Amino acid sequence: MGRKCYLVFLSSVSFLIVFGFLLNGCGKKPPDWVTKGAAAFSPKEKKLYGVGVSELSPNEAMTRVRCDTRARADLARVLDSYVASLITDFMEEHKDYFNKDAEGSDEFTQIVIKSTTEATLIGSKVIDRYIDEKRKVMYCLVELEIDNVLQEAFNKMKEAARQKHRAIVKERSEEMLQKLDEELKKRTERGY
C-alpha cells in the first residue's frame, strides 16, 4: 500500500511539473495589433491606428515616451508621407566559349529609400501597451478618430484661405497706395 501511494504521489508531481512547463510555455498571447498593426481592426471603424515599438530600458519613462512617439510617427505615415526611392539594378553575363566552367552571371541590386513624414495629430491617444518580457520590448497602440483628422484638415484649409486673402488684400492696398503716390507726384509736378 505504501509503494502504491508513493507511485501515485510521484505521478502527481510529474504531472504538475509537466503542466507547469506547458503553462509557462503557453504564456500570455500578445494582442493582435502587436503583429497585425492597424489591420487588426475593422475598416468600418472611423479610427486610424499606429503601433510603436521600443526596447525596454532601465528608465521606464524614456521607454514609454520612445514607444509612444514611434506609434504616433507610424500613425502620421498613414496621413502624410513623402517617399523618395532609388533602385540600382546591375546584371552582367559573360560566356567563355572555350571553357564552359568560366561562364557566369553577376547581379547587384541596391535599394535606397528615404521617407519623410509630417502631420499634426490632434486628438491622438495611447489606448494600449503590451510588454513582451521574453523579447524585452514594449509595444504601444495609438488611436486617432477620423473625424478629428477631417476637422484638422478643414481648419488648415480655412487658415490657408485666410492667409491667401490677407496676402491679396495687402498686395492690392500696396498697389493702390503706389497709384496714389504716382498721382500725387504728377500733381506736384504740375504745380498744384
mmCIF file of C-alpha atoms in Angstrom:
data_model
loop_
_atom_site.group_PDB
_atom_site.id
_atom_site.type_symbol
_atom_site.label_atom_id
_atom_site.label_comp_id
_atom_site.label_asym_id
_atom_site.label_seq_id
_atom_site.Cartn_x
_atom_site.Cartn_y
_atom_site.Cartn_z
ATOM 1 C CA MET A 1 0.000 0.000 0.000
ATOM 2 C CA GLY A 2 2.877 2.398 0.825
ATOM 3 C CA ARG A 3 4.548 1.765 -2.525
ATOM 4 C CA LYS A 4 1.286 2.417 -4.362
ATOM 5 C CA CYS A 5 0.820 5.777 -2.580
ATOM 6 C CA TYR A 6 4.423 6.664 -3.387
ATOM 7 C CA LEU A 7 3.843 5.943 -7.120
ATOM 8 C CA VAL A 8 0.626 7.987 -7.138
ATOM 9 C CA PHE A 9 2.494 10.826 -5.429
ATOM 10 C CA LEU A 10 5.338 10.675 -7.999
ATOM 11 C CA SER A 11 2.939 10.616 -10.939
ATOM 12 C CA SER A 12 1.029 13.595 -9.472
ATOM 13 C CA VAL A 13 4.249 15.568 -9.003
ATOM 14 C CA SER A 14 5.375 14.653 -12.534
ATOM 15 C CA PHE A 15 2.029 15.786 -13.903
ATOM 16 C CA LEU A 16 2.278 19.095 -12.053
ATOM 17 C CA ILE A 17 5.818 19.681 -13.344
ATOM 18 C CA VAL A 18 4.819 18.937 -16.952
ATOM 19 C CA PHE A 19 1.684 21.065 -16.570
ATOM 20 C CA GLY A 20 3.800 23.909 -15.161
ATOM 21 C CA PHE A 21 6.172 23.764 -18.145
ATOM 22 C CA LEU A 22 3.243 23.764 -20.554
ATOM 23 C CA LEU A 23 1.627 26.670 -18.762
ATOM 24 C CA ASN A 24 4.883 28.600 -18.787
ATOM 25 C CA GLY A 25 5.433 27.864 -22.496
ATOM 26 C CA CYS A 26 1.908 28.965 -23.334
ATOM 27 C CA GLY A 27 2.239 32.373 -21.729
ATOM 28 C CA LYS A 28 0.047 35.350 -22.384
ATOM 29 C CA LYS A 29 -0.516 35.759 -26.106
ATOM 30 C CA PRO A 30 0.172 39.271 -27.433
ATOM 31 C CA PRO A 31 -2.793 41.283 -28.716
ATOM 32 C CA ASP A 32 -3.465 41.042 -32.460
ATOM 33 C CA TRP A 33 -2.409 44.649 -33.042
ATOM 34 C CA VAL A 34 1.175 43.789 -31.994
ATOM 35 C CA THR A 35 1.693 41.671 -35.114
ATOM 36 C CA LYS A 36 -1.003 42.986 -37.468
ATOM 37 C CA GLY A 37 -0.877 46.693 -36.681
ATOM 38 C CA ALA A 38 -3.883 48.643 -37.973
ATOM 39 C CA ALA A 39 -5.042 45.561 -39.906
ATOM 40 C CA ALA A 40 -6.166 44.056 -36.584
ATOM 41 C CA PHE A 41 -9.134 46.439 -36.569
ATOM 42 C CA SER A 42 -12.259 46.622 -38.680
ATOM 43 C CA PRO A 43 -12.112 49.120 -41.549
ATOM 44 C CA LYS A 44 -15.679 50.086 -40.600
ATOM 45 C CA GLU A 45 -14.346 51.849 -37.510
ATOM 46 C CA LYS A 46 -13.846 55.560 -38.026
ATOM 47 C CA LYS A 47 -10.395 55.431 -36.481
ATOM 48 C CA LEU A 48 -6.772 55.255 -37.565
ATOM 49 C CA TYR A 49 -4.116 53.348 -35.638
ATOM 50 C CA GLY A 50 -0.357 53.396 -35.246
ATOM 51 C CA VAL A 51 1.917 50.922 -33.479
ATOM 52 C CA GLY A 52 5.224 51.822 -31.856
ATOM 53 C CA VAL A 53 7.956 49.501 -30.628
ATOM 54 C CA SER A 54 10.731 50.236 -28.159
ATOM 55 C CA GLU A 55 13.258 48.130 -26.320
ATOM 56 C CA LEU A 56 12.802 48.115 -22.569
ATOM 57 C CA SER A 57 15.372 50.192 -20.740
ATOM 58 C CA PRO A 58 16.016 50.844 -17.055
ATOM 59 C CA ASN A 59 14.344 54.250 -17.488
ATOM 60 C CA GLU A 60 10.660 53.275 -17.843
ATOM 61 C CA ALA A 61 9.560 56.844 -18.598
ATOM 62 C CA MET A 62 12.008 57.055 -21.501
ATOM 63 C CA THR A 63 10.804 53.691 -22.819
ATOM 64 C CA ARG A 64 7.183 54.899 -22.779
ATOM 65 C CA VAL A 65 7.984 58.222 -24.453
ATOM 66 C CA ARG A 66 10.053 56.489 -27.134
ATOM 67 C CA CYS A 67 7.326 53.901 -27.756
ATOM 68 C CA ASP A 68 4.510 56.487 -27.822
ATOM 69 C CA THR A 69 6.456 58.741 -30.195
ATOM 70 C CA ARG A 70 7.148 55.867 -32.563
ATOM 71 C CA ALA A 71 3.466 54.893 -32.523
ATOM 72 C CA ARG A 72 2.478 58.457 -33.415
ATOM 73 C CA ALA A 73 5.101 58.507 -36.188
ATOM 74 C CA ASP A 74 3.598 55.275 -37.534
ATOM 75 C CA LEU A 75 0.158 56.905 -37.463
ATOM 76 C CA ALA A 76 1.486 60.064 -39.153
ATOM 77 C CA ARG A 77 2.856 57.978 -42.037
ATOM 78 C CA VAL A 78 -0.723 56.934 -42.787
ATOM 79 C CA LEU A 79 -1.783 60.580 -43.081
ATOM 80 C CA ASP A 80 1.118 62.261 -44.837
ATOM 81 C CA SER A 81 4.202 60.622 -46.207
ATOM 82 C CA TYR A 82 6.690 61.547 -48.904
ATOM 83 C CA VAL A 83 8.824 58.688 -50.127
ATOM 84 C CA ALA A 84 11.776 59.003 -52.438
ATOM 85 C CA SER A 85 13.415 55.845 -53.626
ATOM 86 C CA LEU A 86 16.309 54.894 -55.804
ATOM 87 C CA ILE A 87 16.843 51.417 -57.147
ATOM 88 C CA THR A 88 20.004 50.453 -58.947
ATOM 89 C CA ASP A 89 19.939 47.110 -60.675
ATOM 90 C CA PHE A 90 23.009 45.748 -62.431
ATOM 91 C CA MET A 91 23.229 42.447 -64.281
ATOM 92 C CA GLU A 92 26.094 41.062 -66.262
ATOM 93 C CA GLU A 93 26.557 37.771 -68.021
ATOM 94 C CA HIS A 94 29.778 36.519 -69.508
ATOM 95 C CA LYS A 95 30.424 33.494 -71.676
ATOM 96 C CA ASP A 96 33.624 31.701 -72.352
ATOM 97 C CA TYR A 97 33.259 29.623 -75.486
ATOM 98 C CA PHE A 98 36.451 27.700 -74.790
ATOM 99 C CA ASN A 99 35.971 26.970 -71.101
ATOM 100 C CA LYS A 100 32.358 26.379 -70.029
ATOM 101 C CA ASP A 101 33.359 26.462 -66.340
ATOM 102 C CA ALA A 102 34.430 30.108 -66.706
ATOM 103 C CA GLU A 103 30.925 31.228 -67.727
ATOM 104 C CA GLY A 104 28.927 33.151 -65.199
ATOM 105 C CA SER A 105 26.415 35.740 -64.283
ATOM 106 C CA ASP A 106 26.742 38.573 -61.814
ATOM 107 C CA GLU A 107 23.895 40.546 -60.304
ATOM 108 C CA PHE A 108 23.891 43.513 -57.993
ATOM 109 C CA THR A 109 20.815 45.308 -56.692
ATOM 110 C CA GLN A 110 20.903 48.290 -54.396
ATOM 111 C CA ILE A 111 17.825 49.935 -52.928
ATOM 112 C CA VAL A 112 17.843 53.236 -51.076
ATOM 113 C CA ILE A 113 14.622 54.627 -49.646
ATOM 114 C CA LYS A 114 14.167 57.920 -47.846
ATOM 115 C CA SER A 115 10.860 58.693 -46.203
ATOM 116 C CA THR A 116 9.760 61.886 -44.503
ATOM 117 C CA THR A 117 6.532 62.393 -42.641
ATOM 118 C CA GLU A 118 4.835 65.475 -41.300
ATOM 119 C CA ALA A 119 1.411 65.528 -39.708
ATOM 120 C CA THR A 120 -0.421 67.163 -36.847
ATOM 121 C CA LEU A 121 -2.108 64.530 -34.722
ATOM 122 C CA ILE A 122 -4.584 66.474 -32.626
ATOM 123 C CA GLY A 123 -6.627 64.060 -30.539
ATOM 124 C CA SER A 124 -4.330 61.058 -30.876
ATOM 125 C CA LYS A 125 -4.090 58.983 -27.730
ATOM 126 C CA VAL A 126 -2.298 55.889 -26.494
ATOM 127 C CA ILE A 127 -5.020 53.301 -25.900
ATOM 128 C CA ASP A 128 -2.972 50.194 -25.108
ATOM 129 C CA ARG A 129 0.513 48.972 -24.259
ATOM 130 C CA TYR A 130 1.924 45.463 -24.273
ATOM 131 C CA ILE A 131 5.249 44.375 -22.794
ATOM 132 C CA ASP A 132 6.909 41.298 -24.239
ATOM 133 C CA GLU A 133 9.080 40.171 -21.317
ATOM 134 C CA LYS A 134 10.800 37.486 -23.386
ATOM 135 C CA ARG A 135 11.989 39.909 -26.087
ATOM 136 C CA LYS A 136 12.315 42.837 -23.650
ATOM 137 C CA VAL A 137 10.177 45.065 -25.887
ATOM 138 C CA MET A 138 7.254 47.443 -25.304
ATOM 139 C CA TYR A 139 4.523 47.901 -27.905
ATOM 140 C CA CYS A 140 2.209 50.944 -27.901
ATOM 141 C CA LEU A 141 -1.062 51.416 -29.756
ATOM 142 C CA VAL A 142 -2.166 54.944 -30.686
ATOM 143 C CA GLU A 143 -5.655 55.792 -31.923
ATOM 144 C CA LEU A 144 -6.930 58.809 -33.834
ATOM 145 C CA GLU A 145 -10.554 59.324 -34.783
ATOM 146 C CA ILE A 146 -11.035 60.161 -38.461
ATOM 147 C CA ASP A 147 -13.445 62.971 -37.553
ATOM 148 C CA ASN A 148 -10.531 64.717 -35.795
ATOM 149 C CA VAL A 149 -8.376 64.320 -38.923
ATOM 150 C CA LEU A 150 -11.103 65.774 -41.133
ATOM 151 C CA GLN A 151 -11.681 68.683 -38.735
ATOM 152 C CA GLU A 152 -7.939 69.415 -38.645
ATOM 153 C CA ALA A 153 -7.742 69.337 -42.464
ATOM 154 C CA PHE A 154 -10.744 71.684 -42.660
ATOM 155 C CA ASN A 155 -9.131 74.072 -40.149
ATOM 156 C CA LYS A 156 -5.872 74.073 -42.137
ATOM 157 C CA MET A 157 -7.750 74.843 -45.351
ATOM 158 C CA LYS A 158 -9.611 77.724 -43.662
ATOM 159 C CA GLU A 159 -6.345 79.141 -42.306
ATOM 160 C CA ALA A 160 -4.674 78.832 -45.720
ATOM 161 C CA ALA A 161 -7.625 80.656 -47.315
ATOM 162 C CA ARG A 162 -7.373 83.417 -44.667
ATOM 163 C CA GLN A 163 -3.643 83.834 -45.286
ATOM 164 C CA LYS A 164 -4.146 83.956 -49.044
ATOM 165 C CA HIS A 165 -6.912 86.547 -48.619
ATOM 166 C CA ARG A 166 -4.653 88.668 -46.374
ATOM 167 C CA ALA A 167 -1.866 88.472 -48.966
ATOM 168 C CA ILE A 168 -4.237 89.575 -51.755
ATOM 169 C CA VAL A 169 -5.607 92.476 -49.674
ATOM 170 C CA LYS A 170 -2.073 93.580 -48.780
ATOM 171 C CA GLU A 171 -0.935 93.380 -52.409
ATOM 172 C CA ARG A 172 -3.955 95.371 -53.625
ATOM 173 C CA SER A 173 -3.573 98.011 -50.923
ATOM 174 C CA GLU A 174 0.114 98.411 -51.821
ATOM 175 C CA GLU A 175 -0.862 98.804 -55.496
ATOM 176 C CA MET A 176 -3.472 101.437 -54.596
ATOM 177 C CA LEU A 177 -1.006 103.325 -52.381
ATOM 178 C CA GLN A 178 1.538 103.240 -55.198
ATOM 179 C CA LYS A 179 -1.057 104.642 -57.642
ATOM 180 C CA LEU A 180 -1.930 107.355 -55.124
ATOM 181 C CA ASP A 181 1.758 108.248 -54.770
ATOM 182 C CA GLU A 182 2.046 108.452 -58.573
ATOM 183 C CA GLU A 183 -0.998 110.741 -58.802
ATOM 184 C CA LEU A 184 0.365 112.968 -56.029
ATOM 185 C CA LYS A 185 3.726 113.098 -57.784
ATOM 186 C CA LYS A 186 2.031 114.111 -61.072
ATOM 187 C CA ARG A 187 0.041 116.786 -59.276
ATOM 188 C CA THR A 188 3.186 118.119 -57.608
ATOM 189 C CA GLU A 189 5.000 118.190 -60.958
ATOM 190 C CA ARG A 190 2.140 120.222 -62.486
ATOM 191 C CA GLY A 191 2.430 122.698 -59.681
ATOM 192 C CA TYR A 192 -0.853 122.117 -57.896
#
